[in-house]
Short mmCIF file of C-alpha atoms in Angstrom, two decimals:
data_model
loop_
_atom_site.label_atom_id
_atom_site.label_comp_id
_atom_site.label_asym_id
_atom_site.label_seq_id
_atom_site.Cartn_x
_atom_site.Cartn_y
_atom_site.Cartn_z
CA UNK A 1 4.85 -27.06 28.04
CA UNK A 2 1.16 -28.16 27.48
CA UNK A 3 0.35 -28.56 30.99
CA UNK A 4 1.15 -24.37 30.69
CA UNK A 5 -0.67 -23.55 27.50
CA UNK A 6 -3.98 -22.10 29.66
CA UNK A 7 -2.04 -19.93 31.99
CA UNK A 8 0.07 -18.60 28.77
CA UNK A 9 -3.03 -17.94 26.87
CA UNK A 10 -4.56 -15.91 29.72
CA UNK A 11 -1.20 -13.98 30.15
CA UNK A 12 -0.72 -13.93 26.10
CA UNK A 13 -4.35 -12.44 26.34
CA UNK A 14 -3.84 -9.97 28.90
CA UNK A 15 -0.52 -8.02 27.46
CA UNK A 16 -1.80 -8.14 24.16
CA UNK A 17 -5.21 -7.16 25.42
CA UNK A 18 -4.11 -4.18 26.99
CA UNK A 19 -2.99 -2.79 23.50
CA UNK A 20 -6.34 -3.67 21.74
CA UNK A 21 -9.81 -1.84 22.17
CA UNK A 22 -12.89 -1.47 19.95
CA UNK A 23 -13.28 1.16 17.38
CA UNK A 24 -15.03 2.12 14.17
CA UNK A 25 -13.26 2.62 10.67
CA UNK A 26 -14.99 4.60 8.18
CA UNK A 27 -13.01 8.14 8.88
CA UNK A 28 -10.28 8.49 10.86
CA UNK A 29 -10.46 7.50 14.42
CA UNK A 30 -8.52 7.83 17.66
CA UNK A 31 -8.71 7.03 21.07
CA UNK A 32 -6.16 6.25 24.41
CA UNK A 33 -4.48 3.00 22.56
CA UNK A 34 -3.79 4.40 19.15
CA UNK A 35 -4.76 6.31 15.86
CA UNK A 36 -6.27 4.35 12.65
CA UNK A 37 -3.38 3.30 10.35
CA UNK A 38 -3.83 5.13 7.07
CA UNK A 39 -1.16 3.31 5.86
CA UNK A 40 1.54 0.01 7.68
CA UNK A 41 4.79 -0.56 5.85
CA UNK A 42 7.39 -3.65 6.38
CA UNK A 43 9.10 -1.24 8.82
CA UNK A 44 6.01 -1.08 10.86
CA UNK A 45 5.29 -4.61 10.25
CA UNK A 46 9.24 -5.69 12.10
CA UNK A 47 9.20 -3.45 14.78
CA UNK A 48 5.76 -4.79 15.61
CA UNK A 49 6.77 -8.51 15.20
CA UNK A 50 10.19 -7.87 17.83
CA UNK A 51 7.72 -6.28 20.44
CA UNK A 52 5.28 -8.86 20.11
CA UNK A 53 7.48 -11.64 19.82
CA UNK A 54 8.82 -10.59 23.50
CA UNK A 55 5.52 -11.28 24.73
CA UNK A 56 4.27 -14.19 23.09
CA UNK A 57 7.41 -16.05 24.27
CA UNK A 58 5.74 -16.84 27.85
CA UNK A 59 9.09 -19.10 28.89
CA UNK A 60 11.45 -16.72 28.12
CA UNK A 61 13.25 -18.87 26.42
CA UNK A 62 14.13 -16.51 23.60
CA UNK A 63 12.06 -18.83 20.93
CA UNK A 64 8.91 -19.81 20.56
CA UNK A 65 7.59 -23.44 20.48
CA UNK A 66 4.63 -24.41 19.06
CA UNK A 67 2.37 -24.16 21.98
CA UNK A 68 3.40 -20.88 22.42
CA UNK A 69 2.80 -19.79 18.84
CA UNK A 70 -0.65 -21.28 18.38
CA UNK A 71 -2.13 -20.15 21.71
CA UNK A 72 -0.60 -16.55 20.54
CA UNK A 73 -2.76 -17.11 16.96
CA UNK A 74 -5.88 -17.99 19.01
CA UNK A 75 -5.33 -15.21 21.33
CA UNK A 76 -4.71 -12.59 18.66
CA UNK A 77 -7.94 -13.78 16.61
CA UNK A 78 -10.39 -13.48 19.78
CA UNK A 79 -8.72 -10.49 20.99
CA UNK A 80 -9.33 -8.89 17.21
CA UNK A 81 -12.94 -10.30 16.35
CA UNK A 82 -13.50 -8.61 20.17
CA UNK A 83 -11.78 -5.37 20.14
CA UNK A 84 -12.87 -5.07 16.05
CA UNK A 85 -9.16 -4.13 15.54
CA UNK A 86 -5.76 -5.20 15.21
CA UNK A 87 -2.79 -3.31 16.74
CA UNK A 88 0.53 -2.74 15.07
CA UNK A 89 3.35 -1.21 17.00
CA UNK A 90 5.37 0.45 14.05
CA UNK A 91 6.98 4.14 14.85
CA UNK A 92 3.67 4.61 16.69
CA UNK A 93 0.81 2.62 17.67
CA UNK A 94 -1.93 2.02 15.41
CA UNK A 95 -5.05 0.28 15.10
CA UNK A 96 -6.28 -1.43 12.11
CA UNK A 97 -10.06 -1.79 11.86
CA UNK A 98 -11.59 -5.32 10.93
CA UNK A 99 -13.78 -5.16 7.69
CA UNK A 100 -17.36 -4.91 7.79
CA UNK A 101 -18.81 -8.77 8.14
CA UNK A 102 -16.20 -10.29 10.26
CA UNK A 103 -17.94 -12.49 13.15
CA UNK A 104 -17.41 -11.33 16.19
CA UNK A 105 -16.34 -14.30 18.13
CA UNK A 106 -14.46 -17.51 17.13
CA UNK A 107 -16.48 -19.92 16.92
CA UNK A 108 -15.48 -23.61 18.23
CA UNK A 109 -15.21 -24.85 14.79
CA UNK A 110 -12.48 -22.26 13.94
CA UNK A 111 -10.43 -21.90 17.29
CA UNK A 112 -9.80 -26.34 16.23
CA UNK A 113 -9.04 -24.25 12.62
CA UNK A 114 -6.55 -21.48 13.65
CA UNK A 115 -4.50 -23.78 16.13
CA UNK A 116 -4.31 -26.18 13.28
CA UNK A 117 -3.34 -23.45 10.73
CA UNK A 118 -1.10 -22.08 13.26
CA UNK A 119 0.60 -25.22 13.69
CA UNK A 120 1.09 -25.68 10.18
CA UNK A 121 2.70 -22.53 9.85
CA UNK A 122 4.96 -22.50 12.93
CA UNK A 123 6.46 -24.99 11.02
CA UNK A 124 7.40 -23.36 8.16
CA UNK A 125 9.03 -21.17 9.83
CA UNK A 126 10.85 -22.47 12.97
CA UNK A 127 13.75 -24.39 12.85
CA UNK A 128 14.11 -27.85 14.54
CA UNK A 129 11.20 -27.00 16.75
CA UNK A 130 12.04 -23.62 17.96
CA UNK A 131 10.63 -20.19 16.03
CA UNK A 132 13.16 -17.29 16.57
CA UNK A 133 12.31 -14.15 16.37
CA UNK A 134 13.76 -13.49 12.69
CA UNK A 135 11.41 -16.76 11.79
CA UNK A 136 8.52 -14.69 13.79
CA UNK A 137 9.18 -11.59 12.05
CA UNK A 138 9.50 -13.48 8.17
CA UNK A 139 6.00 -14.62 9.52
CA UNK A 140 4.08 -11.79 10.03
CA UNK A 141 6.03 -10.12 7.14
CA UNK A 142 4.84 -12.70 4.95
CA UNK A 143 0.89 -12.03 5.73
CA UNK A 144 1.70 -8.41 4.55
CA UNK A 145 3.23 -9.94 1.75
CA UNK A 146 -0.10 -11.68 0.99
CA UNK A 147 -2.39 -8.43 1.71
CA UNK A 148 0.20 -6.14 -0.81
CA UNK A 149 -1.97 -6.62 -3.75
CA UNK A 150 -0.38 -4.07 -5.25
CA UNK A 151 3.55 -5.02 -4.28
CA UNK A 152 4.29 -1.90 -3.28
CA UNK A 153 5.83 -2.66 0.23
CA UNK A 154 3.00 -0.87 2.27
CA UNK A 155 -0.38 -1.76 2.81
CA UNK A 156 -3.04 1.49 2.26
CA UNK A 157 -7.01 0.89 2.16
CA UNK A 158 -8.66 -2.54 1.46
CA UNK A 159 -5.05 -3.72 1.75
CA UNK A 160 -5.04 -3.42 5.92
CA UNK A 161 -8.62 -4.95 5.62
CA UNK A 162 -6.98 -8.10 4.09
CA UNK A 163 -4.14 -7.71 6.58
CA UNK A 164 -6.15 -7.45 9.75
CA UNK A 165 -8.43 -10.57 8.69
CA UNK A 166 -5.36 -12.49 8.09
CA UNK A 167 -4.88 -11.29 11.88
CA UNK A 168 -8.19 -11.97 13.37
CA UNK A 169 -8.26 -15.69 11.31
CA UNK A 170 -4.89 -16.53 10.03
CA UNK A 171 -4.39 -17.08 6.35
CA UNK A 172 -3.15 -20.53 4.86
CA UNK A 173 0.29 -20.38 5.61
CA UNK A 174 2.92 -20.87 1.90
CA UNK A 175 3.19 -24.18 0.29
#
């Protein structure tokens, strides 16, 4: 698989890219690829996680290994710090603005960083190698676990701030 990780990073990139463009946050905003989430609840949070997890799985193997989750974390961190948004395909699509202070590009330090988080993570929730998508979903489900603050199963203001950084440089993973 590693001799395959560029060209799956460049095809991660592009249908994950065309989702993604730049936009402000303070006040609503729209454009062609979305509105601005107001609020994202777990619903929004699984639905996104099965439609992503189609396309992060480059092999089509119907799991992910770990090249193909880490090279999806990189991908999704340049393609936020870029666009200045994440996108979450819930009942409709929606964009989630990057707080105020997040770098712009990933530096070389950090891309060795997020791979390495990544892999950590991948690990916690695959099993014998392989992430399914149920592992994939209790992922991403568990980084809106993290930005809840207020553990009430949807994530409103400064909470998709702390969601969409988790996105754009992914949080320690549990344990």
């Amino acid at each position: 698989m590693k001799k395959f990780v560029p060209a799956g990073l460049a095809a991660t990139a592009l249908l994950i890219g065309a989702a993604t463009t730049a936009s402000p946050m303070k006040g609503a905003f729209n454009h062609a690829f979305g509105v601005a989430a107001t609020s994202v609840t777990a619903t929004d949070i699984e639905a996104d996680a099965k439609a992503l997890f189609a396309k992060v799985d480059i092999d089509r193997s119907s799991t992910l290994d770990a090249d193909e989750f880490a090279g999806h974390a990189l991908v999704l961190a340049e393609l936020a710090r870029f666009n200045r948004t994440v996108t979450i395909e819930g009942k409709s699509e929606m964009q989630i603005r990057l707080p105020d202070g997040t770098p712009d590009q990933v530096s070389h330090t950090e891309r060795g960083s997020i791979d390495a988080v990544a892999r950590r993570a991948f690990h916690q929730f695959a099993d014998n190698g392989e992430m399914s998508e149920e592992g994939f979903t209790a992922y991403r489900l568990s980084l809106m676990e993290k930005a809840d603050t207020n553990r009430d199963g949807t994530l409103k203001s400064h909470e998709l701030e702390r969601f969409a950084s988790a996105m754009a440089r992914p949080a320690q993973p549990r344990g």
